[in-house]
Short mmCIF file of C-alpha atoms in Angstrom, two decimals:
data_model
loop_
_atom_site.label_atom_id
_atom_site.label_comp_id
_atom_site.label_asym_id
_atom_site.label_seq_id
_atom_site.Cartn_x
_atom_site.Cartn_y
_atom_site.Cartn_z
CA UNK A 1 11.19 -52.80 -21.80
CA UNK A 2 13.58 -51.17 -24.24
CA UNK A 3 17.30 -50.96 -23.51
CA UNK A 4 19.12 -47.62 -23.34
CA UNK A 5 22.86 -47.42 -23.89
CA UNK A 6 24.25 -44.30 -22.23
CA UNK A 7 27.39 -43.07 -24.01
CA UNK A 8 29.51 -40.20 -22.78
CA UNK A 9 31.17 -38.10 -25.48
CA UNK A 10 34.85 -38.73 -26.21
CA UNK A 11 37.64 -36.65 -24.72
CA UNK A 12 37.71 -33.00 -25.71
CA UNK A 13 40.31 -30.27 -25.89
CA UNK A 14 38.79 -28.85 -22.68
CA UNK A 15 39.02 -32.22 -20.87
CA UNK A 16 42.66 -32.52 -21.87
CA UNK A 17 43.51 -29.05 -20.55
CA UNK A 18 41.55 -29.32 -17.29
CA UNK A 19 38.84 -26.80 -18.17
CA UNK A 20 35.19 -27.06 -17.17
CA UNK A 21 33.66 -26.58 -20.61
CA UNK A 22 30.04 -26.65 -19.55
CA UNK A 23 27.89 -25.39 -22.40
CA UNK A 24 30.67 -23.46 -24.14
CA UNK A 25 30.25 -23.65 -27.90
CA UNK A 26 32.97 -24.98 -30.17
CA UNK A 27 34.40 -27.56 -27.75
CA UNK A 28 35.30 -30.50 -29.97
CA UNK A 29 36.76 -33.95 -29.63
CA UNK A 30 40.53 -34.10 -29.74
CA UNK A 31 42.43 -36.90 -31.50
CA UNK A 32 42.18 -39.14 -28.43
CA UNK A 33 38.47 -38.40 -28.14
CA UNK A 34 37.83 -39.33 -31.76
CA UNK A 35 39.70 -42.60 -31.27
CA UNK A 36 37.63 -43.29 -28.14
CA UNK A 37 34.39 -42.60 -30.01
CA UNK A 38 35.49 -44.84 -32.89
CA UNK A 39 36.22 -47.65 -30.43
CA UNK A 40 32.76 -47.28 -28.94
CA UNK A 41 31.17 -47.16 -32.40
CA UNK A 42 32.96 -50.40 -33.27
CA UNK A 43 31.57 -52.05 -30.13
CA UNK A 44 28.07 -50.87 -31.02
CA UNK A 45 28.32 -51.88 -34.69
CA UNK A 46 27.06 -55.37 -33.78
CA UNK A 47 23.93 -53.90 -32.17
CA UNK A 48 21.02 -52.87 -34.46
CA UNK A 49 20.12 -49.55 -32.88
CA UNK A 50 16.62 -48.18 -33.38
CA UNK A 51 17.69 -44.62 -32.65
CA UNK A 52 20.43 -42.33 -31.40
CA UNK A 53 19.62 -39.29 -29.26
CA UNK A 54 22.27 -36.68 -28.58
CA UNK A 55 22.83 -33.66 -26.40
CA UNK A 56 22.90 -30.56 -28.62
CA UNK A 57 26.52 -29.77 -27.76
CA UNK A 58 29.06 -30.34 -30.50
CA UNK A 59 31.19 -32.93 -28.71
CA UNK A 60 28.16 -35.18 -28.24
CA UNK A 61 26.97 -34.69 -31.81
CA UNK A 62 30.43 -35.62 -33.07
CA UNK A 63 30.37 -38.79 -30.96
CA UNK A 64 26.86 -39.62 -32.15
CA UNK A 65 27.87 -39.15 -35.81
CA UNK A 66 30.78 -41.56 -35.36
CA UNK A 67 28.44 -44.15 -33.83
CA UNK A 68 25.95 -43.71 -36.67
CA UNK A 69 28.74 -44.16 -39.19
CA UNK A 70 29.16 -47.79 -38.09
CA UNK A 71 25.44 -48.66 -38.18
CA UNK A 72 23.76 -50.46 -41.09
CA UNK A 73 21.02 -49.51 -41.57
CA UNK A 74 21.59 -46.06 -40.11
CA UNK A 75 19.00 -45.19 -37.43
CA UNK A 76 17.52 -41.75 -36.97
CA UNK A 77 19.43 -39.11 -34.99
CA UNK A 78 17.53 -36.70 -32.76
CA UNK A 79 18.70 -33.88 -30.53
CA UNK A 80 17.39 -33.60 -26.97
CA UNK A 81 17.99 -30.38 -25.03
CA UNK A 82 17.06 -32.03 -21.72
CA UNK A 83 20.21 -34.19 -21.76
CA UNK A 84 22.57 -31.30 -22.41
CA UNK A 85 25.41 -30.50 -20.02
CA UNK A 86 24.75 -29.08 -16.58
CA UNK A 87 24.53 -25.28 -16.52
CA UNK A 88 27.59 -24.55 -14.42
CA UNK A 89 26.98 -20.80 -14.63
CA UNK A 90 29.94 -18.73 -13.49
CA UNK A 91 32.05 -21.87 -13.12
CA UNK A 92 31.97 -22.48 -16.85
CA UNK A 93 35.30 -21.96 -18.61
CA UNK A 94 37.39 -22.02 -15.43
CA UNK A 95 40.04 -24.60 -14.64
CA UNK A 96 39.27 -27.50 -12.34
CA UNK A 97 42.38 -26.60 -10.34
CA UNK A 98 41.02 -23.11 -9.71
CA UNK A 99 37.54 -24.41 -8.89
CA UNK A 100 38.98 -26.86 -6.38
CA UNK A 101 39.80 -23.89 -4.14
CA UNK A 102 36.16 -22.70 -4.07
CA UNK A 103 34.14 -23.37 -0.92
CA UNK A 104 31.34 -24.82 -3.08
CA UNK A 105 33.70 -27.50 -4.41
CA UNK A 106 33.48 -29.48 -1.19
CA UNK A 107 29.69 -29.39 -1.34
CA UNK A 108 29.79 -30.64 -4.94
CA UNK A 109 31.85 -33.59 -3.72
CA UNK A 110 29.92 -34.43 -0.54
CA UNK A 111 26.37 -33.06 -0.87
CA UNK A 112 25.48 -32.43 -4.53
CA UNK A 113 21.79 -32.11 -3.70
CA UNK A 114 22.57 -28.81 -1.94
CA UNK A 115 24.51 -27.32 -4.87
CA UNK A 116 23.28 -24.43 -6.98
CA UNK A 117 26.01 -23.24 -9.31
CA UNK A 118 26.36 -19.43 -9.18
CA UNK A 119 24.57 -18.06 -12.21
CA UNK A 120 23.61 -21.63 -13.22
CA UNK A 121 21.30 -24.48 -12.25
CA UNK A 122 21.06 -26.75 -9.25
CA UNK A 123 22.30 -30.32 -9.44
CA UNK A 124 18.85 -31.55 -8.42
CA UNK A 125 17.37 -29.73 -11.43
CA UNK A 126 20.05 -31.26 -13.64
CA UNK A 127 19.14 -34.75 -12.45
CA UNK A 128 15.39 -34.22 -12.66
CA UNK A 129 15.43 -33.03 -16.26
CA UNK A 130 17.87 -35.67 -17.49
CA UNK A 131 16.18 -38.61 -15.75
CA UNK A 132 12.76 -37.47 -16.95
CA UNK A 133 14.03 -37.19 -20.52
CA UNK A 134 15.72 -40.60 -20.57
CA UNK A 135 12.69 -42.36 -19.10
CA UNK A 136 10.35 -40.57 -21.53
CA UNK A 137 12.53 -41.35 -24.55
CA UNK A 138 12.88 -44.96 -23.46
CA UNK A 139 9.10 -45.36 -23.30
CA UNK A 140 8.78 -43.73 -26.74
CA UNK A 141 11.40 -46.07 -28.24
CA UNK A 142 9.56 -49.09 -26.85
CA UNK A 143 6.21 -47.83 -28.12
CA UNK A 144 7.62 -47.33 -31.61
CA UNK A 145 9.95 -50.33 -31.91
CA UNK A 146 8.86 -52.92 -29.36
CA UNK A 147 10.22 -54.32 -26.11
CA UNK A 148 13.48 -55.52 -27.68
CA UNK A 149 14.43 -52.04 -28.91
CA UNK A 150 17.97 -50.86 -28.17
CA UNK A 151 18.83 -47.18 -28.45
CA UNK A 152 21.70 -44.85 -27.56
CA UNK A 153 21.74 -41.58 -25.64
CA UNK A 154 24.95 -39.56 -26.05
CA UNK A 155 25.43 -37.13 -23.20
CA UNK A 156 27.84 -35.83 -20.54
CA UNK A 157 29.55 -37.23 -17.47
CA UNK A 158 27.46 -35.62 -14.73
CA UNK A 159 24.25 -36.18 -16.69
CA UNK A 160 24.92 -39.90 -17.12
CA UNK A 161 26.05 -40.25 -13.50
CA UNK A 162 22.80 -38.69 -12.33
CA UNK A 163 20.74 -41.03 -14.54
CA UNK A 164 22.65 -44.05 -13.25
CA UNK A 165 22.21 -42.90 -9.64
CA UNK A 166 18.47 -42.72 -10.17
CA UNK A 167 18.38 -46.16 -11.80
CA UNK A 168 20.41 -47.60 -8.93
CA UNK A 169 18.07 -46.08 -6.35
CA UNK A 170 20.90 -43.92 -4.97
CA UNK A 171 20.43 -40.48 -3.48
CA UNK A 172 22.02 -37.74 -5.57
CA UNK A 173 24.43 -37.12 -2.68
CA UNK A 174 26.04 -40.48 -3.51
CA UNK A 175 26.40 -39.98 -7.25
CA UNK A 176 30.07 -39.00 -7.03
CA UNK A 177 30.73 -42.68 -6.26
CA UNK A 178 29.94 -43.43 -9.91
CA UNK A 179 32.60 -43.05 -12.61
CA UNK A 180 31.73 -42.33 -16.26
CA UNK A 181 34.78 -42.06 -18.50
CA UNK A 182 35.01 -40.51 -21.97
CA UNK A 183 33.15 -42.56 -24.61
CA UNK A 184 32.20 -45.12 -21.97
CA UNK A 185 29.13 -47.33 -22.30
CA UNK A 186 26.56 -47.86 -19.54
CA UNK A 187 23.40 -49.91 -20.06
CA UNK A 188 20.02 -49.58 -18.34
CA UNK A 189 16.70 -51.35 -18.80
CA UNK A 190 13.64 -49.76 -17.20
CA UNK A 191 11.62 -52.80 -16.14
CA UNK A 192 8.03 -52.81 -14.92
CA UNK A 193 9.05 -53.16 -11.27
CA UNK A 194 12.41 -51.39 -11.24
CA UNK A 195 15.33 -50.37 -13.45
CA UNK A 196 17.97 -52.98 -14.24
CA UNK A 197 21.47 -51.48 -14.43
CA UNK A 198 23.23 -53.96 -16.72
CA UNK A 199 26.63 -52.27 -16.86
CA UNK A 200 28.38 -49.00 -16.08
CA UNK A 201 31.46 -47.20 -17.41
CA UNK A 202 32.69 -49.91 -19.81
CA UNK A 203 35.17 -49.13 -22.57
CA UNK A 204 35.77 -52.64 -23.92
CA UNK A 205 33.95 -55.90 -24.44
CA UNK A 206 31.52 -57.56 -26.82
CA UNK A 207 28.02 -56.07 -27.03
CA UNK A 208 26.62 -58.35 -29.73
CA UNK A 209 24.46 -60.11 -27.13
CA UNK A 210 22.26 -57.01 -27.17
CA UNK A 211 20.99 -58.13 -30.61
CA UNK A 212 18.75 -60.61 -28.81
CA UNK A 213 18.12 -58.72 -25.61
CA UNK A 214 15.04 -59.66 -23.63
CA UNK A 215 12.77 -57.35 -21.63
CA UNK A 216 13.73 -56.92 -17.99
CA UNK A 217 11.86 -59.29 -15.67
CA UNK A 218 12.31 -60.70 -12.21
CA UNK A 219 15.88 -60.63 -10.95
CA UNK A 220 17.28 -64.20 -11.11
CA UNK A 221 18.06 -65.62 -7.67
CA UNK A 222 21.78 -66.37 -7.51
CA UNK A 223 22.60 -64.00 -10.37
CA UNK A 224 21.48 -65.98 -13.41
CA UNK A 225 23.49 -67.33 -16.35
CA UNK A 226 24.39 -64.04 -18.03
CA UNK A 227 23.71 -62.58 -21.49
CA UNK A 228 25.40 -65.34 -23.51
CA UNK A 229 22.91 -67.90 -22.22
CA UNK A 230 20.02 -65.55 -22.98
CA UNK A 231 21.28 -64.98 -26.53
CA UNK A 232 21.61 -68.70 -27.14
CA UNK A 233 18.11 -69.59 -25.93
#
């Protein structure tokens, strides 16, 4: 199957000030966020991407543009509404410190599947739409470009965490155990029998081995020899 690289957008002015930006327009990468995105783009420059799909929000589109700027040839960019940020409703635009005092905060931490943000969406809806979109796009990329296709989805922290939780076979109530930092890279292959979570939340390291990635198959007993051996074979 194809390989999807899940990239969170770089740090924003809202992240730096402790605000829950949500779907607020005009939230852009700050200087640190641009540097983070450039670092990720440099890591991905060695990987011939067949496509980049971005959340419609500006911070993701900025990150996607930086990634595309290091690709040769430059793959197509598409915008996917289904991987946009969670609709936090009335929580949007408030500080995390203030939200921490809300009764719902504890439920967000311990039982996300029971959370419906006031004036917004439920976390189960957020996961369902994002997982469905990533799996659909992955199948489309494979159909168009073959089983060795590698593509990037640029999205948001909670969205990527929910996709990873699904791929790991974890209940949504456990997804807060997953960390997804700004401009981090996580890699998933949706095999015929099950997803293969290759990496999560990385911000350094060589990715050139993805140039010769192989479709996911049976899990090697004992752990296998790793990507370098696969690339050399």
